[in-house]
């Protein structure tokens, strides 16, 4: 069975490395990481000047059904409406399926 890695890379209206940004990252992790089906939730900070985004969230789902359940979960939907849409200035989502053996 192939797992799905869901990543979203983003920039906040609050800027990078601000108290508001740190609060957003902490509170987002607390809300999203406990949704059923979410595995290996990570908060990542961009360090390369080659990328225009400042932060990323990464998480793994065992399969498409787990990923779909996460997207429809009431906590996720509320988070997107009340936090994400108001505090994130731009973003890009990347969804990757495990392909073959790890190299």
Coordinates of C-alpha atoms in Angstrom, one line a residue:
X1 CA 0.0 0.0 0.0
X2 CA 1.3 3.5 -0.9
X3 CA 1.1 6.3 1.6
X4 CA 0.5 10.0 0.7
X5 CA 2.7 12.8 1.9
X6 CA 0.8 16.0 2.0
X7 CA 2.9 19.2 2.1
X8 CA 1.8 22.8 2.1
X9 CA 4.4 25.5 1.8
X10 CA 3.3 29.1 2.7
X11 CA 3.9 32.6 3.7
X12 CA 2.1 34.5 6.4
X13 CA 0.8 38.0 6.5
X14 CA 2.5 38.3 9.9
X15 CA 5.9 37.8 8.3
X16 CA 8.7 35.4 9.0
X17 CA 10.1 34.8 12.5
X18 CA 7.6 37.1 14.3
X19 CA 5.8 36.3 17.5
X20 CA 2.5 36.1 15.5
X21 CA 4.1 33.6 13.1
X22 CA 5.4 31.5 15.9
X23 CA 1.9 31.5 17.5
X24 CA 0.3 30.5 14.2
X25 CA 2.7 27.6 13.7
X26 CA 2.3 26.3 17.3
X27 CA -1.5 26.6 17.3
X28 CA -1.8 25.0 13.8
X29 CA 0.3 22.0 14.9
X30 CA -1.8 21.6 18.0
X31 CA -5.0 21.6 15.9
X32 CA -4.0 19.6 12.9
X33 CA -1.7 17.0 14.2
X34 CA -4.4 15.3 16.3
X35 CA -6.9 14.9 13.5
X36 CA -7.4 11.2 13.0
X37 CA -5.3 9.8 10.1
X38 CA -2.5 12.4 10.4
X39 CA 0.9 10.8 10.9
X40 CA 4.3 12.4 11.2
X41 CA 3.1 16.0 11.3
X42 CA 6.0 18.4 10.9
X43 CA 6.4 22.2 10.9
X44 CA 9.3 23.2 8.7
X45 CA 11.0 26.6 8.2
X46 CA 12.5 27.5 4.8
X47 CA 16.2 28.3 4.8
X48 CA 16.9 28.5 1.1
X49 CA 16.8 31.8 -0.7
X50 CA 15.7 29.8 -3.8
X51 CA 12.2 29.3 -2.4
X52 CA 9.7 32.2 -2.1
X53 CA 7.7 30.6 0.8
X54 CA 8.7 30.8 4.5
X55 CA 7.2 27.7 6.2
X56 CA 5.8 24.3 5.4
X57 CA 3.6 21.7 7.1
X58 CA 4.2 18.1 6.2
X59 CA 2.1 15.1 7.1
X60 CA 1.6 11.5 6.0
X61 CA -1.6 9.5 5.4
X62 CA -1.8 5.8 5.0
X63 CA -4.0 6.0 2.0
X64 CA -6.4 8.2 0.0
X65 CA -9.3 7.5 2.3
X66 CA -7.4 8.8 5.3
X67 CA -6.4 11.9 3.3
X68 CA -10.0 12.5 2.2
X69 CA -11.2 12.1 5.8
X70 CA -8.7 14.7 7.0
X71 CA -9.8 17.2 4.4
X72 CA -13.5 16.7 5.4
X73 CA -12.9 16.6 9.1
X74 CA -14.7 19.4 11.0
X75 CA -11.6 20.6 12.8
X76 CA -9.7 20.9 9.5
X77 CA -12.6 22.7 7.8
X78 CA -12.9 25.2 10.7
X79 CA -9.2 25.7 10.8
X80 CA -9.1 26.6 7.1
X81 CA -12.0 29.0 7.4
X82 CA -11.0 30.7 10.7
X83 CA -7.2 30.7 10.5
X84 CA -5.7 29.6 7.2
X85 CA -7.7 31.9 4.9
X86 CA -7.2 34.9 7.1
X87 CA -3.5 34.5 8.0
X88 CA -1.8 32.9 5.0
X89 CA -0.9 35.3 2.2
X90 CA 0.0 32.6 -0.3
X91 CA 0.7 28.9 -0.5
X92 CA 1.3 25.9 -2.6
X93 CA 0.1 22.3 -1.9
X94 CA 2.0 19.2 -2.9
X95 CA 0.7 15.7 -2.5
X96 CA 3.1 12.9 -3.2
X97 CA 2.4 9.2 -3.3
X98 CA 5.2 6.8 -2.2
X99 CA 6.7 5.2 -5.3
X100 CA 8.4 1.9 -5.0
X101 CA 11.1 1.3 -2.4
X102 CA 12.9 4.1 -0.6
X103 CA 16.3 4.6 -2.1

